[in-house]
Tab-separated table of C-alpha atoms in Angstrom:
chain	number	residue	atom	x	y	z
A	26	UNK	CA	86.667	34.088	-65.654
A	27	UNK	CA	85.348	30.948	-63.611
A	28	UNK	CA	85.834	27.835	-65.005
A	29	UNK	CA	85.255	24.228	-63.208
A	30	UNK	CA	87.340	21.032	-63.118
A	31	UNK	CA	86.160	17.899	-62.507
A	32	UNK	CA	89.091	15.849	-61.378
A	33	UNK	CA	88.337	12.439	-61.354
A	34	UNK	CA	91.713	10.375	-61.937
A	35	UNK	CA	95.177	10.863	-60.000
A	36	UNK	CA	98.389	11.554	-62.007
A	37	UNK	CA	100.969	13.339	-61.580
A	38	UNK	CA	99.433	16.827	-62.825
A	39	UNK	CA	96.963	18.834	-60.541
A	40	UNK	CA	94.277	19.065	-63.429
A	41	UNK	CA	94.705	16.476	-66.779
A	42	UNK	CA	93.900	17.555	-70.298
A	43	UNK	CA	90.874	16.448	-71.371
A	44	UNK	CA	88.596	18.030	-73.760
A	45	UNK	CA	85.940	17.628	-71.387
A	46	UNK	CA	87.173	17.839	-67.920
A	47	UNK	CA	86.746	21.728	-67.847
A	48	UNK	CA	83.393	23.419	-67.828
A	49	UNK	CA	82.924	27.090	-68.532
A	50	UNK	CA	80.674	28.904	-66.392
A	51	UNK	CA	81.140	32.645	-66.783
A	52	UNK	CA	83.266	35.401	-68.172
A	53	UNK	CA	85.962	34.853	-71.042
A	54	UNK	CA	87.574	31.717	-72.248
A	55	UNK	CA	90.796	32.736	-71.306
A	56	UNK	CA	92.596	35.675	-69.403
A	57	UNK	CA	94.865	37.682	-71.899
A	58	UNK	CA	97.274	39.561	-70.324
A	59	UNK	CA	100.435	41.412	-72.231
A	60	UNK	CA	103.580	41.268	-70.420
A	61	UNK	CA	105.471	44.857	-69.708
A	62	UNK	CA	108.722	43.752	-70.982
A	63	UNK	CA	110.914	47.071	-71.370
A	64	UNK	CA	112.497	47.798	-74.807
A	65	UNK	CA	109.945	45.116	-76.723
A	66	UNK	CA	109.017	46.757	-79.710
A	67	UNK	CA	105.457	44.793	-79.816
A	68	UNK	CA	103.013	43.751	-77.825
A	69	UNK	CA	102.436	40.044	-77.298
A	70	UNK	CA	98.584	39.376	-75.814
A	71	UNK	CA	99.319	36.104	-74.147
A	72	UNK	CA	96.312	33.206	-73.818
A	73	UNK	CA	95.543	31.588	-70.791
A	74	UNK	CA	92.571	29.251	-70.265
A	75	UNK	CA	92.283	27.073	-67.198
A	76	UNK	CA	94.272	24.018	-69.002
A	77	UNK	CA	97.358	25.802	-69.608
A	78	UNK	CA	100.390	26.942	-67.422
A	79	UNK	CA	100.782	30.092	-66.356
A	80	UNK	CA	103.521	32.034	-63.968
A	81	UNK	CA	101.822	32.770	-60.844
A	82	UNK	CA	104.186	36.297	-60.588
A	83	UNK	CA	103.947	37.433	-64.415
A	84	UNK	CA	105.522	40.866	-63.242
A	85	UNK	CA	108.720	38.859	-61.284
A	86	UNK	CA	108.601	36.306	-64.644
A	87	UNK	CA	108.666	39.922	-66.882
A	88	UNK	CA	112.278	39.950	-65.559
A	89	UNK	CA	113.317	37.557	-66.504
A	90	UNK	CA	112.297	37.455	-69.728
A	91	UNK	CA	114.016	41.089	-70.491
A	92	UNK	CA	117.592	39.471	-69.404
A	93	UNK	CA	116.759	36.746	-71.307
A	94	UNK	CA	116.559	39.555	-74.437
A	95	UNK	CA	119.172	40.782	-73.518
A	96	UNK	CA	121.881	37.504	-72.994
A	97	UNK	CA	120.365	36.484	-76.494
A	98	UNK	CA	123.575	35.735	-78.726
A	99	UNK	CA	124.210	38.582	-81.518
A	100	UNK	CA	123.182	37.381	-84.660
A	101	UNK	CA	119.448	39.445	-85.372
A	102	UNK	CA	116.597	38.247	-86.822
A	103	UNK	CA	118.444	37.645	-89.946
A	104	UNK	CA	120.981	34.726	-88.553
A	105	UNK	CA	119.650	33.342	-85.045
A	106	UNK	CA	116.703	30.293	-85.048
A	107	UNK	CA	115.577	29.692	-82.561
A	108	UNK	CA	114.227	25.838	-80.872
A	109	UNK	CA	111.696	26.494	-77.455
A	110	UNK	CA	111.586	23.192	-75.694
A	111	UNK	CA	108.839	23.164	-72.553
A	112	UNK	CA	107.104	26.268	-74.135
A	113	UNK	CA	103.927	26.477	-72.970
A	114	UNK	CA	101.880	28.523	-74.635
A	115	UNK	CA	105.080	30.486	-75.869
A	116	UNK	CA	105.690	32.885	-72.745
A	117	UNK	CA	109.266	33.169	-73.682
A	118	UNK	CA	110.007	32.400	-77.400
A	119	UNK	CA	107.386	34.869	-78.642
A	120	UNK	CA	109.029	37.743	-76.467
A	121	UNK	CA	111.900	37.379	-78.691
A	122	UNK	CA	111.206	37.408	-82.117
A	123	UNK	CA	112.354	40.357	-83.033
A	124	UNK	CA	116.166	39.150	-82.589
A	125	UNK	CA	115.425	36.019	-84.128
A	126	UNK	CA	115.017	34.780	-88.065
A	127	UNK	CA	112.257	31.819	-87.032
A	128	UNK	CA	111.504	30.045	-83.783
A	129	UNK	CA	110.315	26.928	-83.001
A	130	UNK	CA	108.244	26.901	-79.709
A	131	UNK	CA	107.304	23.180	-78.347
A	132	UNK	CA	105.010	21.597	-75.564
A	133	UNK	CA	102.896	18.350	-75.312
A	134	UNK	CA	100.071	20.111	-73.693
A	135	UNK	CA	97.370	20.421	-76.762
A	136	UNK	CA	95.793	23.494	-75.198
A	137	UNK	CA	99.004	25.264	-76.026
A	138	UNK	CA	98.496	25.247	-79.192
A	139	UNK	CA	95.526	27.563	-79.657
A	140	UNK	CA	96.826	29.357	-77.266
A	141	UNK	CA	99.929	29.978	-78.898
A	142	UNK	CA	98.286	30.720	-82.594
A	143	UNK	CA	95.838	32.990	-81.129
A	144	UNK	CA	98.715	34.940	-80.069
A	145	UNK	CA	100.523	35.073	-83.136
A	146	UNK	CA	97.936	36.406	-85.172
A	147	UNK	CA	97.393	39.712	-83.067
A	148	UNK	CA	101.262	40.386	-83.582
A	149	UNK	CA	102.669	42.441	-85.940
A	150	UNK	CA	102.207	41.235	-89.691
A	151	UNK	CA	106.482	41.014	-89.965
A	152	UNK	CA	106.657	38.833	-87.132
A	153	UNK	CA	103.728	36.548	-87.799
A	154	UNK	CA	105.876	34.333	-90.628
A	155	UNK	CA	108.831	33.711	-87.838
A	156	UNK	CA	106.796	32.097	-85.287
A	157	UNK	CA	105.235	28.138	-85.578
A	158	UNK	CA	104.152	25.673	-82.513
A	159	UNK	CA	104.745	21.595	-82.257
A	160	UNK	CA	102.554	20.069	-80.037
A	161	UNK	CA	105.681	17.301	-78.710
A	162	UNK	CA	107.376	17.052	-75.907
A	163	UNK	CA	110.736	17.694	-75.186
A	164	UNK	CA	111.388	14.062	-75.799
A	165	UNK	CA	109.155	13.998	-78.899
A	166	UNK	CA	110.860	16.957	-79.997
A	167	UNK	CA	114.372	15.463	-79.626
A	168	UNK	CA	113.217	12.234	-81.602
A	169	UNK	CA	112.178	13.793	-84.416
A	170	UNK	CA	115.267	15.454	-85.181
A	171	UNK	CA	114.700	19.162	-84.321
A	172	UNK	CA	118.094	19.254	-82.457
A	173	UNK	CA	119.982	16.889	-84.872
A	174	UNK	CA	123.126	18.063	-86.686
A	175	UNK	CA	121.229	19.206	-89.781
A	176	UNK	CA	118.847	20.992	-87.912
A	177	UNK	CA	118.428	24.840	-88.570
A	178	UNK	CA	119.343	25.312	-84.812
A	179	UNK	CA	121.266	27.830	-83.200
A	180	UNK	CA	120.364	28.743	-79.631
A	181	UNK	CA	117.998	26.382	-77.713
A	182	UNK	CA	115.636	27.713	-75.007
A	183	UNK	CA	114.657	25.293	-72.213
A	184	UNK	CA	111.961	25.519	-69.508
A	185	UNK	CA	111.515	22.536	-67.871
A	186	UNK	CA	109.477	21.448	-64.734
A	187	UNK	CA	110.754	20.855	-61.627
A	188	UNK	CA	112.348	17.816	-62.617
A	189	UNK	CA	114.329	19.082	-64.906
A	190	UNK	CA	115.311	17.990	-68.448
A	191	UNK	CA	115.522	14.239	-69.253
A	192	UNK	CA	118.395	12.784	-70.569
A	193	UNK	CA	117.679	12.292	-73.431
A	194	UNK	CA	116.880	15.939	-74.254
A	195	UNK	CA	120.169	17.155	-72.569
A	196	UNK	CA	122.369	14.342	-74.607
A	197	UNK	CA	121.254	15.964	-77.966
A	198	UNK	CA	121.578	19.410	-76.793
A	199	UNK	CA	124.765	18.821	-76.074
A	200	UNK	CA	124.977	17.120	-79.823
A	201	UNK	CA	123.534	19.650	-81.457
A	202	UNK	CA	125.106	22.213	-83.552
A	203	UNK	CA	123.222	24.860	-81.271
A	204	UNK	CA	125.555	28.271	-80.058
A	205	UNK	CA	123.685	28.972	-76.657
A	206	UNK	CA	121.325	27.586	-74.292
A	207	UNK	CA	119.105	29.448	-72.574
A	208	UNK	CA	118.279	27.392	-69.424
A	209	UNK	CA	114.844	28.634	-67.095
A	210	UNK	CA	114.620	26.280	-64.203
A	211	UNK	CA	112.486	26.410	-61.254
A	212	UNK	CA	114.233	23.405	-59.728
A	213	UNK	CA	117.352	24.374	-58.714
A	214	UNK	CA	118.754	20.452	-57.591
A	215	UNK	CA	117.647	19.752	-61.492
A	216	UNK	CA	119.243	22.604	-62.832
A	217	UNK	CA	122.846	22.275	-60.997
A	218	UNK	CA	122.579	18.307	-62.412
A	219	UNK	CA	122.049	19.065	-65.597
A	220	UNK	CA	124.398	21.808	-65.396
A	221	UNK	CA	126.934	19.563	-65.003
A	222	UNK	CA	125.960	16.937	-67.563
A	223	UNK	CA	126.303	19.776	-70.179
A	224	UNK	CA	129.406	21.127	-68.721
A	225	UNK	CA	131.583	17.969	-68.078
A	226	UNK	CA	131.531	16.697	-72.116
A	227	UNK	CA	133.118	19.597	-72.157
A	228	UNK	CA	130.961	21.037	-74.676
A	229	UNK	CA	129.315	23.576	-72.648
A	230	UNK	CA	130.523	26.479	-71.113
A	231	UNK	CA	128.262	28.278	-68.132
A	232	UNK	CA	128.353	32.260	-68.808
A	233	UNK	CA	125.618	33.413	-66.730
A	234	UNK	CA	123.725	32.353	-63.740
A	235	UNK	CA	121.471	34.729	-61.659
A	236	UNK	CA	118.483	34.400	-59.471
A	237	UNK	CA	114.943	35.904	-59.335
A	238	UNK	CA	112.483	35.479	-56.429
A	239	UNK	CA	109.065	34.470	-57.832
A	240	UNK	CA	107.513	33.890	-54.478
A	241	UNK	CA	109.523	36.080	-51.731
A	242	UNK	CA	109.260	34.522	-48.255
A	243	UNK	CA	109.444	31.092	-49.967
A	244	UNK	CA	112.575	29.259	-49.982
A	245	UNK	CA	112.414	28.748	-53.726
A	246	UNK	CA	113.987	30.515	-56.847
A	247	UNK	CA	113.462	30.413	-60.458
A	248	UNK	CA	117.563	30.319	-62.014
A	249	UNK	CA	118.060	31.656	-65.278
A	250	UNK	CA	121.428	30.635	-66.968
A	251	UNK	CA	123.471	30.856	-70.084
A	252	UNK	CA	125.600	28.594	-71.896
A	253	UNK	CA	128.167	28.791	-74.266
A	254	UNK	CA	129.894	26.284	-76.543
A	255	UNK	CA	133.312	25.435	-75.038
């Protein structure tokens, strides 16, 4: 798997997303690598070429996706849809199908998408119907009305940069007729503002908060949290 980049324009991402900025120069296109999430009933065979994100400790990130399973709201596959906003290629979202009746997964990187579809057809034929990818970001997402009050919504799953979420995407969360939030944040100044921008409407309640150390010896820690409506 080597692959090279030739930067040649500053922005604020390391590499930028051109069709042509990557060239392939041996091994596969992409790494696939299946996540050992306990009590998954299917595999998932995650994509990863060079122009997509990917958790530098998949085996810390593993964690957190099984407490994410299990702090999803009761419901099954039958009741619960589900809305991924800062998916990436789907790292989360397609870990929990099986407890939800569709899901929504959502990035503006275009790399994701392949990414994401090439997953979704190696999974199970009864979860392949569930799953479907928007290539908008959170923004995007937000503007055309996949949060609004007629939405088929009910909890939302955010993973945002470092930054994280922009107003505008926490202002219709909190609008929406969603149940739960499931909030991944590697920023943890982000996360405890927007923490309390959901909280003081007073239409969010925080249930859970925990830590997991993605990098130990760093001074950094990816937060997972739950919210509740009030």
């Amino acid at each position: 798997f080597l692959h090279y980049n030739k930067v040649w324009k500053h922005s604020n991402a390391i590499f930028n997303f051109d069709d042509d900025s990557w060239n392939h120069l041996h091994g596969p296109q992409a790494i696939v690598e299946t996540l050992a999430v306990d009590g998954l009933p299917y595999s998932v065979n995650l994509r990863f070429p060079p122009n997509v994100f990917r958790q530098a400790n998949g085996a810390a990130f593993t964690k957190i996706i099984e407490r994410v399973r299990t702090l999803m709201p009761e419901g099954g596959e039958g009741n619960v849809n589900v809305v991924e906003l800062y998916g990436g290629v789907g790292t989360i979202g397609l870990h929990v199908l099986d407890m939800c009746k569709s899901l929504i997964s959502s990035d503006e990187n275009p790399n994701n998408v392949k990414a994401f579809e090439d997953a979704v057809k190696e999974l199970p034929k009864k979860f392949r119907r569930k799953p479907s990818y928007k290539q908008l970001s959170a923004e995007s997402m937000v503007k055309e009305g996949y949060l609004d009050g007629g939405a088929k919504v009910d909890v939302v799953i955010v993973d945002p940069p470092r930054k994280g979420c922009d107003d505008v995407v926490v202002n219709a969360i909190n609008n929406s007729k969603a149940k739960s939030l499931i909030y991944v944040s590697c920023g943890f100044e982000a996360f405890v503002r927007d923490q309390k921008r959901l909280e003081d409407e007073g239409k969010w309640k925080l249930k859970v908060a925990e830590g997991f150390v993605l990098f130990p010896g760093a001074d950094a820690i990816e937060t997972l949290a739950v919210f509740e409506r009030s």
